[in-house]
XYZ file of C-alpha atoms in Angstrom:
233
model
C 103.810 -29.723 -22.964
C 102.488 -33.184 -23.844
C 104.657 -36.305 -23.962
C 104.189 -38.959 -26.648
C 106.322 -42.065 -26.140
C 106.739 -44.705 -28.852
C 107.555 -48.387 -28.902
C 109.603 -49.387 -31.975
C 109.113 -52.980 -33.206
C 105.672 -53.349 -34.747
C 104.850 -49.747 -33.884
C 107.275 -47.594 -35.873
C 109.028 -50.345 -37.839
C 107.671 -53.533 -39.429
C 110.438 -55.523 -37.788
C 108.896 -57.682 -35.073
C 108.999 -60.955 -37.063
C 112.571 -60.461 -38.300
C 113.673 -59.341 -34.854
C 112.254 -62.438 -33.192
C 113.781 -64.810 -35.724
C 117.228 -63.235 -35.399
C 117.073 -63.229 -31.594
C 116.169 -66.915 -31.428
C 118.944 -67.745 -33.910
C 121.478 -65.658 -31.989
C 120.907 -67.332 -28.617
C 121.011 -70.747 -30.274
C 124.228 -69.998 -32.160
C 126.035 -68.404 -29.218
C 124.761 -70.426 -26.254
C 123.296 -73.552 -27.841
C 119.811 -72.788 -26.497
C 117.357 -74.817 -28.580
C 113.560 -74.633 -28.691
C 113.423 -70.953 -27.751
C 109.960 -69.471 -28.263
C 109.604 -66.148 -30.035
C 106.183 -65.623 -28.445
C 107.288 -62.817 -26.139
C 104.029 -62.934 -24.176
C 105.286 -66.182 -22.609
C 108.142 -64.411 -20.836
C 108.010 -62.416 -17.642
C 109.544 -59.368 -19.320
C 109.124 -58.635 -23.014
C 112.592 -57.227 -23.621
C 115.815 -58.564 -25.092
C 117.560 -58.343 -21.730
C 114.608 -59.796 -19.846
C 114.159 -62.751 -22.189
C 117.889 -63.509 -22.188
C 118.016 -63.396 -18.400
C 115.011 -65.713 -18.135
C 116.564 -68.180 -20.584
C 119.789 -68.207 -18.564
C 117.942 -68.624 -15.272
C 115.773 -71.507 -16.488
C 118.535 -73.326 -18.375
C 121.704 -72.495 -16.464
C 120.447 -71.271 -13.107
C 122.175 -67.892 -13.343
C 122.110 -64.532 -15.092
C 124.295 -63.915 -18.163
C 127.684 -62.300 -17.650
C 128.384 -58.902 -19.249
C 130.726 -60.481 -21.784
C 128.066 -63.050 -22.702
C 125.529 -60.284 -23.249
C 128.003 -58.402 -25.442
C 128.723 -61.548 -27.465
C 125.083 -62.334 -28.210
C 124.330 -58.676 -28.948
C 127.096 -58.578 -31.551
C 125.885 -61.779 -33.217
C 122.262 -60.635 -33.046
C 123.091 -57.365 -34.798
C 125.148 -59.217 -37.403
C 122.222 -61.525 -38.172
C 119.930 -58.530 -38.507
C 122.363 -56.746 -40.818
C 122.417 -59.808 -43.090
C 118.616 -59.986 -43.059
C 118.246 -56.254 -43.710
C 120.743 -56.398 -46.573
C 118.548 -59.017 -48.241
C 115.281 -57.265 -47.408
C 115.414 -53.726 -45.970
C 112.957 -52.927 -43.232
C 109.963 -50.728 -43.843
C 108.490 -48.105 -41.575
C 104.888 -48.512 -40.499
C 102.986 -46.353 -43.043
C 102.803 -42.736 -41.942
C 105.341 -43.135 -39.119
C 108.017 -40.882 -40.602
C 105.553 -38.149 -41.449
C 104.044 -38.277 -37.955
C 107.434 -38.044 -36.248
C 108.403 -35.089 -38.427
C 105.163 -33.286 -37.550
C 105.523 -33.966 -33.828
C 109.167 -32.873 -33.764
C 108.119 -29.526 -35.213
C 105.444 -28.901 -32.561
C 106.614 -26.784 -29.642
C 103.990 -28.168 -27.249
C 104.925 -31.822 -27.826
C 107.849 -33.885 -26.555
C 108.526 -37.335 -27.990
C 110.680 -40.220 -26.841
C 111.280 -43.919 -27.442
C 110.872 -46.830 -25.033
C 111.723 -50.165 -26.614
C 112.304 -53.670 -25.344
C 115.112 -54.013 -27.875
C 118.751 -53.437 -27.056
C 119.739 -49.982 -28.267
C 122.265 -51.300 -30.799
C 119.545 -53.269 -32.587
C 116.842 -50.627 -32.112
C 118.898 -47.894 -33.770
C 119.814 -50.264 -36.626
C 116.149 -51.006 -37.297
C 115.215 -47.335 -37.217
C 117.994 -46.442 -39.662
C 117.032 -49.245 -42.025
C 113.403 -48.105 -42.022
C 114.337 -44.484 -42.734
C 113.457 -43.332 -39.209
C 116.879 -42.176 -38.068
C 116.046 -39.313 -35.709
C 119.003 -39.246 -33.285
C 117.575 -36.199 -31.517
C 114.747 -38.304 -30.078
C 115.764 -39.543 -26.601
C 114.916 -43.038 -25.520
C 115.475 -45.969 -23.218
C 115.963 -49.584 -24.164
C 116.483 -53.107 -22.863
C 120.019 -52.061 -21.889
C 118.440 -49.894 -19.182
C 116.126 -52.463 -17.583
C 114.328 -55.776 -18.042
C 110.825 -54.504 -17.249
C 108.921 -52.287 -19.660
C 107.704 -50.026 -16.867
C 111.318 -49.411 -15.851
C 112.656 -48.439 -19.256
C 109.536 -46.375 -19.914
C 110.352 -44.478 -16.721
C 113.971 -44.103 -17.847
C 112.755 -42.715 -21.167
C 110.473 -40.324 -19.288
C 113.367 -39.056 -17.182
C 115.570 -38.482 -20.230
C 112.988 -36.619 -22.261
C 111.986 -34.566 -19.210
C 115.615 -33.614 -18.667
C 115.956 -32.752 -22.359
C 113.080 -30.296 -22.045
C 113.983 -29.038 -18.581
C 110.797 -30.341 -16.994
C 109.842 -32.486 -14.032
C 106.426 -33.408 -15.428
C 104.334 -33.127 -18.585
C 100.731 -32.022 -18.981
C 99.902 -35.481 -20.337
C 101.638 -38.754 -21.187
C 100.626 -41.087 -24.016
C 102.315 -44.336 -25.036
C 101.925 -45.838 -28.505
C 102.614 -49.553 -28.869
C 101.531 -52.821 -30.440
C 101.765 -55.405 -27.661
C 99.635 -56.422 -24.703
C 102.674 -55.670 -22.528
C 102.508 -52.088 -23.809
C 98.895 -51.777 -22.672
C 99.713 -53.180 -19.230
C 102.757 -50.984 -18.676
C 100.875 -47.883 -19.807
C 98.054 -48.648 -17.402
C 100.491 -49.306 -14.550
C 102.294 -46.001 -15.132
C 99.242 -43.857 -15.799
C 99.888 -43.279 -19.499
C 97.109 -42.889 -22.025
C 97.456 -45.583 -24.703
C 96.998 -45.893 -28.455
C 97.458 -49.296 -30.058
C 98.968 -50.094 -33.442
C 97.873 -53.345 -35.054
C 96.733 -54.597 -38.424
C 96.275 -58.353 -37.980
C 92.849 -59.241 -36.505
C 94.380 -61.510 -33.852
C 96.728 -58.776 -32.632
C 93.933 -56.214 -32.595
C 91.740 -58.568 -30.564
C 94.519 -59.222 -28.037
C 94.972 -55.482 -27.569
C 91.236 -55.015 -27.094
C 91.069 -57.913 -24.640
C 93.819 -56.236 -22.620
C 91.840 -53.007 -22.481
C 93.008 -50.928 -25.454
C 90.064 -48.917 -26.750
C 91.750 -47.089 -29.643
C 93.749 -49.069 -32.221
C 94.995 -47.983 -35.651
C 96.513 -50.169 -38.394
C 99.139 -47.479 -39.066
C 99.619 -43.708 -38.928
C 98.031 -42.719 -42.242
C 94.691 -41.579 -40.790
C 96.182 -38.269 -39.744
C 93.124 -36.402 -38.496
C 91.683 -39.421 -36.699
C 95.028 -40.147 -35.081
C 95.425 -36.572 -33.852
C 91.913 -36.764 -32.386
C 92.843 -40.035 -30.673
C 95.909 -38.373 -29.170
C 93.706 -35.699 -27.634
C 91.396 -38.370 -26.211
C 94.300 -40.446 -24.873
C 95.765 -37.387 -23.146
C 92.554 -37.140 -21.185
C 93.034 -40.713 -19.949
C 96.564 -40.122 -18.664
C 97.334 -39.690 -14.971
C 100.170 -37.333 -14.040
């Protein structure tokens, strides 16, 4: 059985810009943090929990308390709900069809590993018409570091399928942090990116296969086979 693990923002949903804007607004509204960059590559960990912790450490010299995390999460989700009500999110073209095909394949397991908090991740998936609650996942609630919540996602999907290991592991993402984490964990990698600058950053980080979306079905399936050969188990 082969594992395919997906990022969410910018990979399955066209939500990375909205997500960043709402996050920056939320931490400013709740904590008064001004001049927060939404360039996630500037932070040690590209995750909601990791960025929030870094902001607290650099500005207040401590980590956020559980009640502070809950407060900003609630406001963050509220801001996203307002934004989505005005302009619903869209799935990356072909994403829904691909997930449906993969879910029907007996030799494939799929999971999610996202740097978003789960409350916001599930909201974005629902808004984009990608509400598949049967797909296990791990999120920023589980860890700051992408490698750590990817490993948590691996453990959950392995448990779901009664396995300790898979024949291959492939991660699909849109950020340079996705490439790095995949390399560190021995996953094959497929990049998703449409803008030339994003595509170039992925290539510079070592991604060799990048698609603008999931509509090139045959080519994407061929890339999955190739990426499986790159994975280390």
